[in-house]
Amino acid sequence: MFLDKKLEKQEGEIFGETIEAGKFIVGSGEVTLDDFEKSWVALFLWMKENGYSVRKAFPFEIYHTNFKEHPEGKMIVDFCIPVN
């Protein structure tokens, strides 16, 4: 994802980050806040079971929707793990 302009100041824990190119395992789904830990654990287990190892970079999430705008508190999220 490329931004063609500087990020505007945001409230909360939002910050710009440059992500180095490379391979990623991406798990996507519609989840609630309570599903986050289970989603990360399942993705890391899948990674290990399929012979991948974590690259020295931070895993991250991409939010496509806002849980506050969903009647059941759900959001669409990509869980991304950098791998070798």
Coordinates of C-alpha atoms in Angstrom, one line a residue:
M1 CA 0.0 0.0 0.0
F2 CA 1.5 3.3 -1.0
L3 CA 0.5 6.7 0.2
D4 CA 1.0 9.6 -2.2
K5 CA 0.7 12.2 0.5
K6 CA 1.9 12.7 4.1
L7 CA -0.3 11.2 6.8
E8 CA -2.4 13.7 8.7
K9 CA -2.1 13.8 12.5
Q10 CA -4.5 11.2 14.0
E11 CA -5.9 10.6 17.4
G12 CA -4.9 7.4 19.3
E13 CA -2.2 4.9 18.5
I14 CA -1.9 5.4 14.8
F15 CA 1.5 5.9 13.1
G16 CA 3.1 5.6 9.8
E17 CA 5.5 2.7 9.2
T18 CA 7.6 1.6 6.2
I19 CA 7.2 -2.1 5.6
E20 CA 10.1 -3.8 3.9
A21 CA 9.4 -5.9 0.8
G22 CA 9.3 -9.7 1.3
K23 CA 7.1 -12.7 1.8
F24 CA 4.2 -12.5 4.2
I25 CA 1.6 -15.0 5.4
V26 CA -1.7 -13.2 5.4
G27 CA -4.8 -14.5 7.2
S28 CA -8.0 -12.5 6.4
G29 CA -11.3 -12.6 8.1
E30 CA -14.3 -11.0 9.7
V31 CA -13.6 -10.9 13.4
T32 CA -14.6 -9.4 16.7
L33 CA -12.2 -7.9 19.2
D34 CA -12.4 -11.1 21.1
D35 CA -11.2 -13.1 18.1
F36 CA -7.9 -11.3 17.7
E37 CA -5.8 -13.6 20.0
K38 CA -7.2 -16.8 18.5
S39 CA -6.6 -15.5 15.0
W40 CA -2.9 -14.7 15.7
V41 CA -2.3 -18.0 17.4
A42 CA -4.0 -20.0 14.6
L43 CA -2.0 -18.2 12.0
F44 CA 1.4 -18.7 13.8
L45 CA 0.5 -22.4 14.3
W46 CA -0.3 -22.7 10.5
M47 CA 3.0 -21.0 9.7
K48 CA 5.0 -23.5 11.8
E49 CA 3.1 -26.6 10.6
N50 CA 3.8 -25.5 7.0
G51 CA 7.5 -25.0 7.4
Y52 CA 7.7 -21.2 7.5
S53 CA 9.8 -19.1 9.9
V54 CA 9.3 -15.6 11.1
R55 CA 11.5 -12.9 9.4
K56 CA 13.0 -10.2 11.6
A57 CA 10.2 -7.7 11.2
F58 CA 7.0 -6.9 13.1
P59 CA 3.7 -8.7 12.3
F60 CA 0.9 -6.2 11.7
E61 CA -2.8 -5.9 11.0
I62 CA -4.6 -4.1 8.2
Y63 CA -8.2 -3.0 9.0
H64 CA -10.6 -2.8 6.1
T65 CA -13.7 -1.9 8.2
N66 CA -14.5 -0.4 11.6
F67 CA -16.0 -2.6 14.2
K68 CA -17.8 0.4 15.7
E69 CA -19.9 0.7 12.5
H70 CA -21.0 -3.0 12.5
P71 CA -24.1 -4.1 14.4
E72 CA -22.3 -7.2 15.8
G73 CA -19.0 -5.4 16.4
K74 CA -17.2 -7.2 13.6
M75 CA -14.5 -5.9 11.3
I76 CA -12.6 -7.2 8.2
V77 CA -8.9 -7.6 9.1
D78 CA -5.7 -8.9 7.4
F79 CA -3.3 -10.5 9.9
C80 CA 0.2 -10.3 8.3
I81 CA 3.3 -12.2 9.4
P82 CA 6.6 -11.5 7.6
V83 CA 8.3 -14.9 6.8
N84 CA 11.6 -16.2 5.3

